[in-house]
Amino acid sequence: MEKEETFIGSIDQGTTSTRFMIYDQYAKVVATHQVEFTQICPQAGWVEHDPLEILETVKICMQEACEKAKVAGKAVETGLKAIGITNQRETTIVWSRSTGLPLYNAIVWMDARTSSICRRLEKELQNGKNHFVETTGLPISTYFSALKLMWLLESVDTVKTAVKNGDALFGTVDSWLIWNLTGGIKGSRKDGTKVQGSHVTDCSNAARTMLMDLKTLNWHASTLEILKIPPTILPQIISNAEVIGEIVQGWPFAGTPLAGCLGDQHAAMLGQSCRKGEAKSTYGTGCFILLNTGQEVIVSTNGLLSTVAFKLGPNAPTTYALEGSIAIAGAAVQWLRDSLGVIQSASEIEDLAGSVENTGGVYFVPAFNGLFAPWWRDDARGVCIGITRYTTKAHIARAVLESMCFQVKEVLNSMSIDVKQDEKSKENEEFLLRVDGGASVNNLLMQIQADLMGSPVLRPADTETTALGAAYAAGLATGVWTEEQIFSSEAKKEEPTVFYPKVGDEQRKKRYESWCKAVERTFDLANLSS
């Protein structure tokens, strides 16, 4: 009798699109489907998503990927053992427990409307911006969910009323998806049993709210009290690899266990199989660099964030990371395409930027809504300097690519200061950066990154490691894979591409110094618009 094929599904809910990927037992993609969704910008600095549209894109992607797999002859409907979730982090949703409807649009992670709340807290609290760093690992910033939730509690009447009546539920995108996939207001399991949705979040997403104690992985009571956030609206915190519930009727793959969940950057770390001391950089809408610090929480003195990397089971040890978050990376390419019309598609930028040997002295800093790590300046705004009559759109396109790489270099510089070398490692051991995400397929971008770092860049054969990480977590929770298999280098069959630096130290240093001058020009520009 022929052995039944085994498959794992992965919901990858990102900032600008949703995808569903199906993997076989060898972690190879057998089907995928992706859908973009609406970016809502009510005013300058505000970015929202429609939570119901997000749900619809998830359903469409699951259905279409299933159909593609069946066309390819894969029995995914019977062979799918579990589904994992990975998601855009920090994005904040409050919905009604009784109707299941959102009480306001999702406030996206890059939204900067909470800057006045940040300033108020910095003045009121003893340790200013760093008041919660020791407990949560995070500074007070517009970036994190707690501030977005405070804005909703203070500014939106429907949210205030729902909280007062005990009808409000808070969650990041993972919680919203899990609650709906596992039943919502009232769902039916495949066997007909009536269930309500599970109101949970995983520890990696919870670590990005500024409300969780990094060491205990519980909501921090005194932080909730200071910020006036009622604990009754918060989800339960769980690990990254455990069976959460089963998908209810009305969704594709009803009856399948939902069995793993990680924030997108943490999923990418797992997908890249990053061990202690290893770093990865994901190039997407933003750019996010994480360094695995093992079971130790390292508090940065150089503008980085302490966070959970992953916890691979309810009883597994917690692995931590240092993170440098860059708000605008691939989003700057989208801006060139959609707002300026410099390119017609994002893929065109490589050829355009490659048509010139350098930027012609142009430096671009994409501080559209401020700067994240390591500067944390929400008063910064984007600048493009060094423009002359010689400047063409090709120079500007190349400067946009360089801006991503300079920001990554800044973060890695901070990491190297924060993390003391392990005694067993060699001082002259060459650093190697693992890369992934949509923009990492751009060879010119990766070469510029290697040139500016002065060390190699390794790109795996499959650059969509975020979805793979969620699949790994679900597979771990259901016994499809073991940790040994996931972290074994032998399991990675396909050879990666390695980019080596081609410029000298002197040129690298000069370009970096010029970039730093450009960054300084972005500060204190938030009030320029009338």
PDB file of N, CA, C and O in Angstrom, residues 62-105:
ATOM      1  N   MET A  62      -5.931  30.343   0.997  1.00  0.00           N
ATOM      2  CA  MET A  62      -6.035  28.934   1.377  1.00  0.00           C
ATOM      3  C   MET A  62      -6.762  28.136   0.291  1.00  0.00           C
ATOM      4  O   MET A  62      -6.323  27.045  -0.102  1.00  0.00           O
ATOM      5  N   GLN A  63      -7.867  28.693  -0.199  1.00  0.00           N
ATOM      6  CA  GLN A  63      -8.643  27.998  -1.238  1.00  0.00           C
ATOM      7  C   GLN A  63      -7.828  27.818  -2.518  1.00  0.00           C
ATOM      8  O   GLN A  63      -7.788  26.722  -3.094  1.00  0.00           O
ATOM      9  N   GLU A  64      -7.199  28.897  -2.967  1.00  0.00           N
ATOM     10  CA  GLU A  64      -6.482  28.865  -4.247  1.00  0.00           C
ATOM     11  C   GLU A  64      -5.246  27.970  -4.176  1.00  0.00           C
ATOM     12  O   GLU A  64      -4.931  27.258  -5.132  1.00  0.00           O
ATOM     13  N   ALA A  65      -4.524  28.019  -3.059  1.00  0.00           N
ATOM     14  CA  ALA A  65      -3.347  27.148  -2.919  1.00  0.00           C
ATOM     15  C   ALA A  65      -3.771  25.682  -2.910  1.00  0.00           C
ATOM     16  O   ALA A  65      -3.101  24.819  -3.489  1.00  0.00           O
ATOM     17  N   CYS A  66      -4.894  25.409  -2.272  1.00  0.00           N
ATOM     18  CA  CYS A  66      -5.427  24.039  -2.246  1.00  0.00           C
ATOM     19  C   CYS A  66      -5.738  23.563  -3.668  1.00  0.00           C
ATOM     20  O   CYS A  66      -5.372  22.438  -4.050  1.00  0.00           O
ATOM     21  N   GLU A  67      -6.395  24.420  -4.450  1.00  0.00           N
ATOM     22  CA  GLU A  67      -6.727  24.067  -5.823  1.00  0.00           C
ATOM     23  C   GLU A  67      -5.472  23.829  -6.665  1.00  0.00           C
ATOM     24  O   GLU A  67      -5.404  22.891  -7.460  1.00  0.00           O
ATOM     25  N   LYS A  68      -4.479  24.680  -6.502  1.00  0.00           N
ATOM     26  CA  LYS A  68      -3.220  24.525  -7.245  1.00  0.00           C
ATOM     27  C   LYS A  68      -2.535  23.208  -6.893  1.00  0.00           C
ATOM     28  O   LYS A  68      -1.978  22.525  -7.755  1.00  0.00           O
ATOM     29  N   ALA A  69      -2.571  22.857  -5.597  1.00  0.00           N
ATOM     30  CA  ALA A  69      -1.947  21.598  -5.162  1.00  0.00           C
ATOM     31  C   ALA A  69      -2.675  20.395  -5.763  1.00  0.00           C
ATOM     32  O   ALA A  69      -2.045  19.424  -6.203  1.00  0.00           O
ATOM     33  N   LYS A  70      -3.996  20.476  -5.803  1.00  0.00           N
ATOM     34  CA  LYS A  70      -4.775  19.369  -6.376  1.00  0.00           C
ATOM     35  C   LYS A  70      -4.505  19.215  -7.873  1.00  0.00           C
ATOM     36  O   LYS A  70      -4.385  18.090  -8.375  1.00  0.00           O
ATOM     37  N   VAL A  71      -4.388  20.354  -8.561  1.00  0.00           N
ATOM     38  CA  VAL A  71      -4.058  20.316  -9.991  1.00  0.00           C
ATOM     39  C   VAL A  71      -2.703  19.650 -10.207  1.00  0.00           C
ATOM     40  O   VAL A  71      -2.478  18.937 -11.193  1.00  0.00           O
ATOM     41  N   ALA A  72      -1.780  19.860  -9.249  1.00  0.00           N
ATOM     42  CA  ALA A  72      -0.447  19.260  -9.330  1.00  0.00           C
ATOM     43  C   ALA A  72      -0.440  17.797  -8.883  1.00  0.00           C
ATOM     44  O   ALA A  72       0.626  17.166  -8.801  1.00  0.00           O
ATOM     45  N   GLY A  73      -1.630  17.281  -8.548  1.00  0.00           N
ATOM     46  CA  GLY A  73      -1.724  15.870  -8.176  1.00  0.00           C
ATOM     47  C   GLY A  73      -1.411  15.585  -6.720  1.00  0.00           C
ATOM     48  O   GLY A  73      -1.133  14.435  -6.353  1.00  0.00           O
ATOM     49  N   LYS A  74      -1.462  16.604  -5.859  1.00  0.00           N
ATOM     50  CA  LYS A  74      -1.149  16.430  -4.441  1.00  0.00           C
ATOM     51  C   LYS A  74      -2.440  16.308  -3.632  1.00  0.00           C
ATOM     52  O   LYS A  74      -3.324  17.164  -3.728  1.00  0.00           O
ATOM     53  N   ALA A  75      -2.538  15.267  -2.830  1.00  0.00           N
ATOM     54  CA  ALA A  75      -3.744  15.021  -2.027  1.00  0.00           C
ATOM     55  C   ALA A  75      -3.682  15.812  -0.726  1.00  0.00           C
ATOM     56  O   ALA A  75      -3.634  15.246   0.375  1.00  0.00           O
ATOM     57  N   VAL A  76      -3.702  17.123  -0.853  1.00  0.00           N
ATOM     58  CA  VAL A  76      -3.494  17.965   0.337  1.00  0.00           C
ATOM     59  C   VAL A  76      -4.683  17.948   1.273  1.00  0.00           C
ATOM     60  O   VAL A  76      -4.535  18.136   2.483  1.00  0.00           O
ATOM     61  N   GLU A  77      -5.891  17.744   0.761  1.00  0.00           N
ATOM     62  CA  GLU A  77      -7.064  17.789   1.638  1.00  0.00           C
ATOM     63  C   GLU A  77      -7.052  16.652   2.652  1.00  0.00           C
ATOM     64  O   GLU A  77      -7.567  16.798   3.763  1.00  0.00           O
ATOM     65  N   THR A  78      -6.470  15.521   2.285  1.00  0.00           N
ATOM     66  CA  THR A  78      -6.361  14.403   3.237  1.00  0.00           C
ATOM     67  C   THR A  78      -4.989  14.346   3.901  1.00  0.00           C
ATOM     68  O   THR A  78      -4.865  13.830   5.012  1.00  0.00           O
ATOM     69  N   GLY A  79      -3.968  14.906   3.249  1.00  0.00           N
ATOM     70  CA  GLY A  79      -2.601  14.778   3.765  1.00  0.00           C
ATOM     71  C   GLY A  79      -2.100  15.943   4.588  1.00  0.00           C
ATOM     72  O   GLY A  79      -1.015  15.877   5.173  1.00  0.00           O
ATOM     73  N   LEU A  80      -2.893  17.043   4.680  1.00  0.00           N
ATOM     74  CA  LEU A  80      -2.436  18.217   5.433  1.00  0.00           C
ATOM     75  C   LEU A  80      -2.559  17.934   6.930  1.00  0.00           C
ATOM     76  O   LEU A  80      -3.666  17.758   7.441  1.00  0.00           O
ATOM     77  N   LYS A  81      -1.432  17.906   7.630  1.00  0.00           N
ATOM     78  CA  LYS A  81      -1.410  17.509   9.039  1.00  0.00           C
ATOM     79  C   LYS A  81      -1.584  18.671  10.003  1.00  0.00           C
ATOM     80  O   LYS A  81      -2.035  18.484  11.141  1.00  0.00           O
ATOM     81  N   ALA A  82      -1.209  19.863   9.590  1.00  0.00           N
ATOM     82  CA  ALA A  82      -1.309  21.023  10.476  1.00  0.00           C
ATOM     83  C   ALA A  82      -1.085  22.297   9.664  1.00  0.00           C
ATOM     84  O   ALA A  82      -0.541  22.254   8.557  1.00  0.00           O
ATOM     85  N   ILE A  83      -1.509  23.422  10.246  1.00  0.00           N
ATOM     86  CA  ILE A  83      -1.288  24.740   9.648  1.00  0.00           C
ATOM     87  C   ILE A  83      -0.660  25.648  10.695  1.00  0.00           C
ATOM     88  O   ILE A  83      -1.080  25.660  11.862  1.00  0.00           O
ATOM     89  N   GLY A  84       0.365  26.403  10.280  1.00  0.00           N
ATOM     90  CA  GLY A  84       0.986  27.395  11.135  1.00  0.00           C
ATOM     91  C   GLY A  84       0.634  28.794  10.654  1.00  0.00           C
ATOM     92  O   GLY A  84       0.216  28.989   9.508  1.00  0.00           O
ATOM     93  N   ILE A  85       0.815  29.766  11.540  1.00  0.00           N
ATOM     94  CA  ILE A  85       0.537  31.168  11.214  1.00  0.00           C
ATOM     95  C   ILE A  85       1.775  31.994  11.481  1.00  0.00           C
ATOM     96  O   ILE A  85       2.453  31.823  12.503  1.00  0.00           O
ATOM     97  N   THR A  86       2.074  32.906  10.557  1.00  0.00           N
ATOM     98  CA  THR A  86       3.045  33.961  10.814  1.00  0.00           C
ATOM     99  C   THR A  86       2.429  35.259  10.329  1.00  0.00           C
ATOM    100  O   THR A  86       1.615  35.259   9.402  1.00  0.00           O
ATOM    101  N   ASN A  87       2.785  36.365  10.966  1.00  0.00           N
ATOM    102  CA  ASN A  87       2.032  37.594  10.731  1.00  0.00           C
ATOM    103  C   ASN A  87       2.870  38.852  10.938  1.00  0.00           C
ATOM    104  O   ASN A  87       3.894  38.838  11.625  1.00  0.00           O
ATOM    105  N   GLN A  88       2.382  39.953  10.318  1.00  0.00           N
ATOM    106  CA  GLN A  88       2.917  41.273  10.618  1.00  0.00           C
ATOM    107  C   GLN A  88       2.717  41.522  12.116  1.00  0.00           C
ATOM    108  O   GLN A  88       1.646  41.272  12.666  1.00  0.00           O
ATOM    109  N   ARG A  89       3.743  42.001  12.769  1.00  0.00           N
ATOM    110  CA  ARG A  89       3.699  42.174  14.221  1.00  0.00           C
ATOM    111  C   ARG A  89       3.212  43.583  14.587  1.00  0.00           C
ATOM    112  O   ARG A  89       3.173  44.473  13.751  1.00  0.00           O
ATOM    113  N   GLU A  90       2.871  43.773  15.857  1.00  0.00           N
ATOM    114  CA  GLU A  90       2.505  45.063  16.454  1.00  0.00           C
ATOM    115  C   GLU A  90       1.177  45.640  15.963  1.00  0.00           C
ATOM    116  O   GLU A  90       0.531  46.411  16.672  1.00  0.00           O
ATOM    117  N   THR A  91       0.780  45.317  14.750  1.00  0.00           N
ATOM    118  CA  THR A  91      -0.477  45.838  14.207  1.00  0.00           C
ATOM    119  C   THR A  91      -1.629  45.450  15.138  1.00  0.00           C
ATOM    120  O   THR A  91      -1.766  44.286  15.516  1.00  0.00           O
ATOM    121  N   THR A  92      -2.446  46.435  15.489  1.00  0.00           N
ATOM    122  CA  THR A  92      -3.356  46.329  16.631  1.00  0.00           C
ATOM    123  C   THR A  92      -4.825  46.329  16.212  1.00  0.00           C
ATOM    124  O   THR A  92      -5.256  47.193  15.456  1.00  0.00           O
ATOM    125  N   ILE A  93      -5.574  45.355  16.723  1.00  0.00           N
ATOM    126  CA  ILE A  93      -7.004  45.219  16.411  1.00  0.00           C
ATOM    127  C   ILE A  93      -7.786  45.075  17.715  1.00  0.00           C
ATOM    128  O   ILE A  93      -7.380  44.355  18.621  1.00  0.00           O
ATOM    129  N   VAL A  94      -8.920  45.778  17.803  1.00  0.00           N
ATOM    130  CA  VAL A  94      -9.881  45.573  18.889  1.00  0.00           C
ATOM    131  C   VAL A  94     -11.214  45.224  18.241  1.00  0.00           C
ATOM    132  O   VAL A  94     -11.670  45.914  17.331  1.00  0.00           O
ATOM    133  N   TRP A  95     -11.822  44.126  18.697  1.00  0.00           N
ATOM    134  CA  TRP A  95     -13.079  43.687  18.101  1.00  0.00           C
ATOM    135  C   TRP A  95     -14.092  43.311  19.176  1.00  0.00           C
ATOM    136  O   TRP A  95     -13.752  43.204  20.362  1.00  0.00           O
ATOM    137  N   SER A  96     -15.339  43.153  18.735  1.00  0.00           N
ATOM    138  CA  SER A  96     -16.445  42.851  19.644  1.00  0.00           C
ATOM    139  C   SER A  96     -16.539  41.360  19.894  1.00  0.00           C
ATOM    140  O   SER A  96     -16.602  40.561  18.963  1.00  0.00           O
ATOM    141  N   ARG A  97     -16.594  41.024  21.173  1.00  0.00           N
ATOM    142  CA  ARG A  97     -16.752  39.626  21.570  1.00  0.00           C
ATOM    143  C   ARG A  97     -18.116  39.076  21.119  1.00  0.00           C
ATOM    144  O   ARG A  97     -18.246  37.909  20.776  1.00  0.00           O
ATOM    145  N   SER A  98     -19.136  39.947  21.079  1.00  0.00           N
ATOM    146  CA  SER A  98     -20.504  39.492  20.802  1.00  0.00           C
ATOM    147  C   SER A  98     -20.844  39.471  19.319  1.00  0.00           C
ATOM    148  O   SER A  98     -21.583  38.595  18.861  1.00  0.00           O
ATOM    149  N   THR A  99     -20.305  40.413  18.543  1.00  0.00           N
ATOM    150  CA  THR A  99     -20.620  40.447  17.106  1.00  0.00           C
ATOM    151  C   THR A  99     -19.493  39.891  16.245  1.00  0.00           C
ATOM    152  O   THR A  99     -19.712  39.527  15.090  1.00  0.00           O
ATOM    153  N   GLY A 100     -18.287  39.847  16.792  1.00  0.00           N
ATOM    154  CA  GLY A 100     -17.133  39.384  16.023  1.00  0.00           C
ATOM    155  C   GLY A 100     -16.589  40.412  15.055  1.00  0.00           C
ATOM    156  O   GLY A 100     -15.636  40.129  14.317  1.00  0.00           O
ATOM    157  N   LEU A 101     -17.164  41.620  15.063  1.00  0.00           N
ATOM    158  CA  LEU A 101     -16.742  42.650  14.117  1.00  0.00           C
ATOM    159  C   LEU A 101     -15.687  43.569  14.725  1.00  0.00           C
ATOM    160  O   LEU A 101     -15.733  43.861  15.932  1.00  0.00           O
ATOM    161  N   PRO A 102     -14.750  44.040  13.909  1.00  0.00           N
ATOM    162  CA  PRO A 102     -13.758  44.988  14.422  1.00  0.00           C
ATOM    163  C   PRO A 102     -14.423  46.295  14.837  1.00  0.00           C
ATOM    164  O   PRO A 102     -15.388  46.745  14.192  1.00  0.00           O
ATOM    165  N   LEU A 103     -13.937  46.907  15.902  1.00  0.00           N
ATOM    166  CA  LEU A 103     -14.480  48.170  16.394  1.00  0.00           C
ATOM    167  C   LEU A 103     -13.778  49.368  15.778  1.00  0.00           C
ATOM    168  O   LEU A 103     -14.197  50.506  15.988  1.00  0.00           O
ATOM    169  N   TYR A 104     -12.712  49.101  15.036  1.00  0.00           N
ATOM    170  CA  TYR A 104     -11.952  50.147  14.344  1.00  0.00           C
ATOM    171  C   TYR A 104     -11.037  49.411  13.366  1.00  0.00           C
ATOM    172  O   TYR A 104     -10.805  48.215  13.518  1.00  0.00           O
ATOM    173  N   ASN A 105     -10.543  50.102  12.381  1.00  0.00           N
ATOM    174  CA  ASN A 105      -9.549  49.477  11.502  1.00  0.00           C
ATOM    175  C   ASN A 105      -8.325  49.054  12.295  1.00  0.00           C
ATOM    176  O   ASN A 105      -8.016  49.629  13.350  1.00  0.00           O
TER     177      ASN A 105
END
